[in-house]
Tab-separated table of C-alpha atoms and ligand atoms in Angstrom:
chain	number	residue	atom	x	y	z
I	6	MET	CA	55.728	-2.514	-72.079
I	7	ALA	CA	52.620	-0.713	-70.844
I	8	THR	CA	54.005	2.813	-71.162
I	9	SER	CA	55.510	2.182	-74.618
I	10	LEU	CA	52.254	0.619	-75.796
I	11	ALA	CA	50.288	3.654	-74.559
I	12	LEU	CA	52.615	6.145	-76.247
I	13	SER	CA	52.699	4.175	-79.509
I	14	LEU	CA	48.909	4.037	-79.734
I	15	GLN	CA	48.007	7.553	-78.738
I	16	ASN	CA	48.375	8.818	-82.339
I	17	GLU	CA	45.875	6.156	-83.479
I	18	LYS	CA	43.299	6.360	-80.706
I	19	PRO	CA	42.667	8.327	-77.515
I	20	VAL	CA	44.396	6.353	-74.752
I	21	GLN	CA	43.825	6.127	-71.025
I	22	PHE	CA	46.565	4.656	-68.848
I	23	LEU	CA	45.824	3.190	-65.410
I	24	ASP	CA	48.697	2.201	-63.144
I	25	CYS	CA	47.083	-0.448	-60.934
I	26	ASP	CA	50.386	-1.610	-59.440
I	27	VAL	CA	49.317	0.390	-56.388
I	28	GLU	CA	51.893	-1.148	-54.032
I	29	GLU	CA	54.714	0.112	-56.227
I	30	PRO	CA	53.407	2.419	-58.968
I	31	ASP	CA	56.213	3.475	-61.303
I	32	ALA	CA	54.614	4.358	-64.651
I	33	HIS	CA	54.668	8.050	-63.631
I	34	ILE	CA	58.481	7.912	-63.618
I	35	LEU	CA	58.401	7.057	-67.332
I	36	LEU	CA	55.319	8.994	-68.454
I	37	LYS	CA	55.953	12.044	-66.231
I	38	PRO	CA	52.289	13.104	-66.103
I	39	LEU	CA	51.099	16.526	-65.064
I	40	LEU	CA	48.858	15.619	-62.117
I	41	SER	CA	45.798	17.809	-61.647
I	42	HIS	CA	43.637	15.967	-59.138
I	43	GLN	CA	44.196	13.918	-55.993
I	44	GLN	CA	41.705	12.066	-53.777
I	45	THR	CA	42.008	9.807	-50.775
I	46	VAL	CA	40.776	6.200	-50.835
I	47	SER	CA	39.186	4.826	-47.659
I	48	ILE	CA	37.591	1.558	-46.638
I	49	PRO	CA	34.698	1.292	-44.138
I	50	ILE	CA	35.851	-0.142	-40.811
I	51	PRO	CA	33.251	-1.270	-38.226
I	52	ARG	CA	32.641	0.626	-35.007
I	53	VAL	CA	30.573	-1.177	-32.385
I	54	ASP	CA	28.047	0.579	-30.144
I	55	GLU	CA	28.490	-1.323	-26.876
I	56	GLU	CA	25.158	0.099	-25.616
I	57	LYS	CA	23.282	-1.825	-28.323
I	58	CYS	CA	25.557	-4.895	-28.564
I	59	THR	CA	24.334	-8.139	-26.965
I	60	TYR	CA	27.680	-9.945	-27.625
I	61	CYS	CA	25.884	-12.569	-29.707
I	62	GLY	CA	29.051	-13.181	-31.778
I	63	LYS	CA	27.332	-13.036	-35.227
I	64	CYS	CA	29.741	-10.363	-36.515
I	65	ALA	CA	32.786	-12.506	-35.681
I	66	GLU	CA	31.094	-15.544	-37.237
I	67	VAL	CA	30.539	-13.827	-40.602
I	68	CYS	CA	33.952	-12.180	-40.833
I	69	VAL	CA	36.073	-14.477	-43.020
I	70	TYR	CA	39.127	-12.296	-42.376
I	71	ASN	CA	39.058	-12.665	-38.552
I	72	ALA	CA	39.004	-8.884	-38.290
I	73	ILE	CA	36.405	-8.787	-35.533
I	74	ALA	CA	36.221	-10.948	-32.402
I	75	VAL	CA	33.824	-11.183	-29.470
I	76	VAL	CA	35.561	-12.026	-26.209
I	77	GLY	CA	33.172	-12.223	-23.270
I	78	LYS	CA	31.599	-8.762	-23.029
I	79	LYS	CA	34.005	-7.087	-25.414
I	80	VAL	CA	34.018	-6.733	-29.214
I	81	LEU	CA	37.508	-6.312	-30.649
I	82	VAL	CA	38.059	-4.859	-34.142
I	83	PHE	CA	41.398	-5.354	-35.929
I	84	PRO	CA	41.427	-2.600	-38.601
I	85	GLU	CA	44.605	-3.895	-40.272
I	86	LEU	CA	42.801	-7.187	-41.107
I	87	CYS	CA	39.480	-5.621	-42.118
I	88	HIS	CA	38.653	-5.649	-45.855
I	89	GLY	CA	35.727	-3.219	-45.403
I	90	CYS	CA	33.254	-5.731	-46.851
I	91	GLY	CA	30.408	-4.500	-44.627
I	92	ALA	CA	29.154	-8.003	-43.725
I	93	CYS	CA	29.352	-7.429	-39.959
I	94	SER	CA	27.318	-4.214	-40.021
I	95	TYR	CA	24.797	-5.688	-42.466
I	96	LEU	CA	24.234	-8.836	-40.417
I	97	CYS	CA	24.344	-7.462	-36.864
I	98	PRO	CA	20.850	-8.234	-35.444
I	99	GLU	CA	21.006	-5.273	-33.031
I	100	ASP	CA	22.112	-2.669	-35.569
I	101	ALA	CA	25.056	-2.048	-33.277
I	102	VAL	CA	27.729	-1.762	-35.987
I	103	SER	CA	28.311	1.516	-37.799
I	104	GLU	CA	31.192	2.197	-40.190
I	105	ILE	CA	34.007	4.724	-40.168
I	106	GLY	CA	36.339	5.465	-43.071
I	107	LYS	CA	39.956	4.408	-42.791
I	108	GLU	CA	42.342	5.909	-45.341
I	109	VAL	CA	44.342	3.246	-47.185
I	110	GLY	CA	45.828	5.242	-50.036
I	111	ILE	CA	45.398	7.920	-52.663
I	112	LEU	CA	44.504	8.223	-56.297
I	113	GLU	CA	46.037	10.807	-58.654
I	114	ILE	CA	44.761	11.885	-62.067
I	115	GLY	CA	46.556	13.803	-64.791
I	116	HIS	CA	47.730	13.862	-68.403
I	117	SER	CA	50.932	12.886	-70.122
I	118	LYS	CA	51.801	13.406	-73.787
I	119	GLY	CA	48.133	13.113	-74.855
I	120	VAL	CA	47.486	10.111	-72.603
I	121	GLU	CA	44.931	10.351	-69.780
I	122	PHE	CA	46.787	9.101	-66.693
I	123	ILE	CA	45.511	7.682	-63.376
I	124	HIS	CA	47.384	5.821	-60.681
I	125	GLY	CA	46.712	4.610	-57.158
I	126	LYS	CA	49.175	4.595	-54.280
I	127	LEU	CA	48.767	2.340	-51.277
I	128	THR	CA	49.777	4.004	-48.003
I	129	VAL	CA	53.020	2.543	-46.639
I	130	GLY	CA	52.185	-0.098	-44.013
I	131	GLU	CA	48.690	-0.782	-45.414
I	132	ALA	CA	47.898	-4.205	-46.921
I	133	MET	CA	44.612	-3.582	-48.772
I	134	ALA	CA	45.518	-2.946	-52.402
I	135	PRO	CA	42.219	-4.139	-54.031
I	136	PRO	CA	40.046	-1.211	-52.781
I	137	ILE	CA	42.491	1.267	-54.359
I	138	ILE	CA	42.584	-0.728	-57.605
I	139	ARG	CA	38.757	-0.743	-57.669
I	140	GLU	CA	38.762	3.024	-57.144
I	141	VAL	CA	41.261	3.555	-59.989
I	142	LYS	CA	39.157	1.337	-62.280
I	143	LYS	CA	35.986	3.310	-61.462
I	144	HIS	CA	37.574	6.070	-63.583
I	145	ILE	CA	37.771	3.881	-66.701
I	146	ASN	CA	36.834	5.989	-69.711
I	147	ARG	CA	35.162	3.683	-72.250
I	148	GLU	CA	35.599	6.298	-74.982
I	149	ARG	CA	39.320	5.568	-74.802
I	150	LEU	CA	41.569	2.582	-75.287
I	151	VAL	CA	42.430	1.620	-71.709
I	152	ILE	CA	45.838	0.181	-70.841
I	153	ILE	CA	46.229	-1.114	-67.302
I	154	ASP	CA	49.643	-1.680	-65.776
I	155	VAL	CA	49.455	-4.553	-63.299
I	156	SER	CA	51.837	-5.806	-60.620
I	157	PRO	CA	53.584	-9.145	-61.214
I	158	GLY	CA	52.268	-12.436	-59.797
I	159	THR	CA	48.808	-13.910	-59.343
I	160	SER	CA	47.720	-12.453	-55.989
I	161	CYS	CA	44.356	-10.752	-55.221
I	162	PRO	CA	45.544	-7.318	-56.446
I	163	VAL	CA	46.502	-8.843	-59.797
I	164	VAL	CA	43.120	-10.567	-60.198
I	165	GLU	CA	41.353	-7.319	-59.238
I	166	ALA	CA	43.396	-5.354	-61.785
I	167	VAL	CA	43.011	-7.724	-64.761
I	168	LYS	CA	39.401	-8.837	-64.281
I	169	ASP	CA	36.913	-7.597	-66.899
I	170	SER	CA	39.749	-6.793	-69.342
I	171	ASP	CA	39.425	-7.766	-73.012
I	172	PHE	CA	42.971	-9.087	-73.117
I	173	CYS	CA	45.978	-9.628	-70.880
I	174	LEU	CA	49.540	-9.310	-72.107
I	175	LEU	CA	51.858	-11.509	-70.072
I	176	VAL	CA	55.392	-10.159	-69.980
I	177	THR	CA	57.870	-12.835	-69.061
I	178	GLU	CA	61.541	-13.659	-69.461
I	179	PRO	CA	63.078	-16.912	-70.728
I	180	THR	CA	64.311	-18.226	-67.383
I	181	PRO	CA	63.013	-20.907	-64.967
I	182	PHE	CA	61.596	-18.103	-62.746
I	183	GLY	CA	59.876	-16.516	-65.725
I	184	LEU	CA	58.381	-19.872	-66.752
I	185	ASN	CA	57.180	-20.631	-63.219
I	186	ASP	CA	55.335	-17.299	-62.941
I	187	LEU	CA	53.994	-17.596	-66.477
I	188	VAL	CA	52.408	-21.010	-65.802
I	189	LEU	CA	50.672	-19.604	-62.693
I	190	ALA	CA	49.457	-16.523	-64.564
I	191	VAL	CA	48.093	-18.637	-67.434
I	192	ASP	CA	46.185	-20.793	-64.953
I	193	MET	CA	44.676	-17.682	-63.320
I	194	LEU	CA	43.601	-16.166	-66.668
I	195	ASP	CA	42.068	-19.463	-67.810
I	196	ARG	CA	39.993	-19.511	-64.635
I	197	ILE	CA	38.697	-15.960	-65.133
I	198	ASN	CA	38.327	-16.462	-68.895
I	199	ILE	CA	40.485	-13.624	-70.181
I	200	PRO	CA	42.399	-14.171	-73.445
I	201	TYR	CA	46.150	-13.650	-73.299
I	202	GLY	CA	49.404	-13.645	-75.189
I	203	VAL	CA	53.049	-13.482	-74.217
I	204	VAL	CA	55.831	-10.962	-74.599
I	205	ILE	CA	59.310	-12.379	-74.059
I	206	ASN	CA	61.428	-9.706	-72.444
I	207	ARG	CA	65.224	-9.976	-72.239
I	208	ASP	CA	65.083	-12.482	-75.082
I	209	GLY	CA	68.464	-14.201	-75.314
I	210	VAL	CA	69.005	-14.703	-71.594
I	211	GLY	CA	68.313	-18.144	-70.059
I	212	ASP	CA	66.858	-21.066	-72.004
I	213	ASN	CA	64.077	-21.872	-74.497
I	214	LYS	CA	61.637	-23.508	-72.048
I	215	VAL	CA	59.209	-20.554	-72.090
I	216	GLU	CA	59.038	-20.820	-75.857
I	217	GLN	CA	58.505	-24.597	-75.703
I	218	TYR	CA	55.745	-24.140	-73.126
I	219	CYS	CA	53.970	-21.517	-75.261
I	220	HIS	CA	54.130	-23.739	-78.367
I	221	GLN	CA	52.888	-26.744	-76.420
I	222	GLU	CA	49.952	-24.791	-74.925
I	223	GLY	CA	49.146	-22.868	-78.118
I	224	ILE	CA	49.857	-19.501	-76.470
I	225	PRO	CA	50.839	-16.811	-78.986
I	226	ILE	CA	54.217	-15.127	-78.504
I	227	LEU	CA	53.354	-11.625	-79.654
I	228	LEU	CA	56.616	-9.751	-79.186
I	229	ARG	CA	60.229	-10.319	-78.196
I	230	ILE	CA	62.339	-7.615	-76.602
I	231	PRO	CA	66.034	-8.562	-76.787
I	232	LEU	CA	68.510	-8.519	-73.948
I	233	ASP	CA	70.062	-5.154	-74.812
I	234	ILE	CA	72.057	-2.904	-72.527
I	235	ASN	CA	70.765	0.190	-74.367
I	236	ILE	CA	67.173	-0.696	-73.406
I	237	ALA	CA	68.212	-1.229	-69.778
I	238	GLN	CA	70.018	2.120	-69.780
I	239	LEU	CA	66.947	3.927	-71.127
I	240	TYR	CA	64.814	2.356	-68.409
I	241	SER	CA	67.284	3.324	-65.691
I	242	ARG	CA	67.146	6.933	-66.955
I	243	GLY	CA	63.315	6.968	-66.860
I	244	ILE	CA	62.907	6.975	-70.656
I	245	THR	CA	60.334	4.738	-72.339
I	246	LEU	CA	61.513	2.313	-75.008
I	247	VAL	CA	59.594	4.001	-77.834
I	248	GLU	CA	60.866	7.454	-76.920
I	249	GLY	CA	64.467	6.334	-76.597
I	250	MET	CA	64.323	4.046	-79.653
I	251	PRO	CA	61.463	5.268	-81.907
I	252	GLN	CA	62.110	2.377	-84.305
I	253	TRP	CA	60.220	0.203	-81.773
I	254	GLN	CA	56.976	2.091	-82.313
I	255	GLU	CA	55.992	-0.016	-85.296
I	256	ALA	CA	56.520	-3.236	-83.316
I	257	PHE	CA	54.146	-1.936	-80.624
I	258	LEU	CA	51.546	-0.952	-83.225
I	259	ASN	CA	51.766	-4.434	-84.745
I	260	LEU	CA	51.443	-5.907	-81.277
I	261	PHE	CA	48.220	-3.962	-80.744
I	262	HIS	CA	46.793	-5.057	-84.095
I	263	ARG	CA	47.495	-8.719	-83.254
I	264	ILE	CA	45.788	-8.288	-79.879
I	265	ARG	CA	42.769	-6.668	-81.518
I	266	HIS	CA	42.578	-9.585	-83.942
I	267	ILE	CA	42.628	-12.145	-81.074
I	268	VAL	CA	39.957	-10.236	-79.112
I	269	ALA	CA	37.720	-9.946	-82.199
I	270	GLY	CA	38.123	-13.718	-82.829
I	271	LYS	CA	37.143	-14.520	-79.262
I	272	ARG	CA	34.041	-12.304	-79.445
I	273	LYS	CA	32.944	-14.004	-82.673
I	274	SER	CA	33.301	-17.471	-81.129
I	275	GLU	CA	31.130	-16.535	-78.099
M	526	SF4	S1	26.692	-9.023	-34.196
M	526	SF4	FE1	26.160	-7.043	-33.311
M	526	SF4	S2	25.177	-7.564	-31.404
M	526	SF4	FE2	26.241	-9.392	-32.053
M	526	SF4	S3	28.264	-9.240	-31.068
M	526	SF4	FE3	28.489	-8.319	-33.063
M	526	SF4	S4	28.120	-6.163	-32.744
M	526	SF4	FE4	27.347	-7.211	-30.971
M	527	SF4	S1	33.803	-5.134	-42.604
M	527	SF4	FE1	34.045	-7.259	-43.330
M	527	SF4	S2	36.216	-7.636	-43.068
M	527	SF4	FE2	35.775	-5.862	-41.829
M	527	SF4	S3	35.351	-6.678	-39.816
M	527	SF4	FE3	33.383	-6.505	-40.865
M	527	SF4	S4	33.042	-8.528	-41.774
M	527	SF4	FE4	35.214	-8.399	-41.237
């Protein structure tokens, strides 16, 4: 969806594509960008100066992630739990906590078929996706139409990736699993006040409960992609839908115009 939308729109407007599914980025397989820049992403991990430390325990008290503990006359830091929030160093009364960078992933920038491309990659074994997503989003180019590819679900990385967007396109499938995830995603977007619409992928499989739910909740169904072996084959060969079946381009352009209409309506009502 995201790659086909980007390619369909790039003749209309300059497009920037961000792959924020940093645990499993795969848009590069379809867009095949020419990457020209790479940088590492680090988070600040505390280092305690035992000469200055009085073992007061304040750092452990403020750490909501249990990443630092004071045991007798020892301060233990657990880097794999640390979110790099800086609270322990900020609040240490003895100024005994400094910070060292810990690499958690990389960011790569390039171009593909006229589209500016950026993706983040979480290092295998690391758990902190949000700092990489934040780093990718720092490169948002407001002169361009920005399309962000987001991982499935409603976890912290998803919230980090979708927050501050004008609109969120929820791609689901008409099955009980699809409906379950859709209901959770709708709840999350309502809470962070981002407008949304639905794309039904693999339309024709499963039942009509997703459709019923959308009608009942007044959620627009903006596009349906049928269950079609030719589409699956294109995907498995690393070819985007609109490149393999150019007749879909118009549907993606219409999709964008409907989204723009919804966003404009929301702005007017605010
Ligand atoms: S807050 Fe500072 S002084 Fe207190 S235990 Fe932690 S590192 Fe030591
Ligand atoms: S930087 Fe934040 S998450 Fe890491 S140990 Fe300190 S308080 Fe905890």
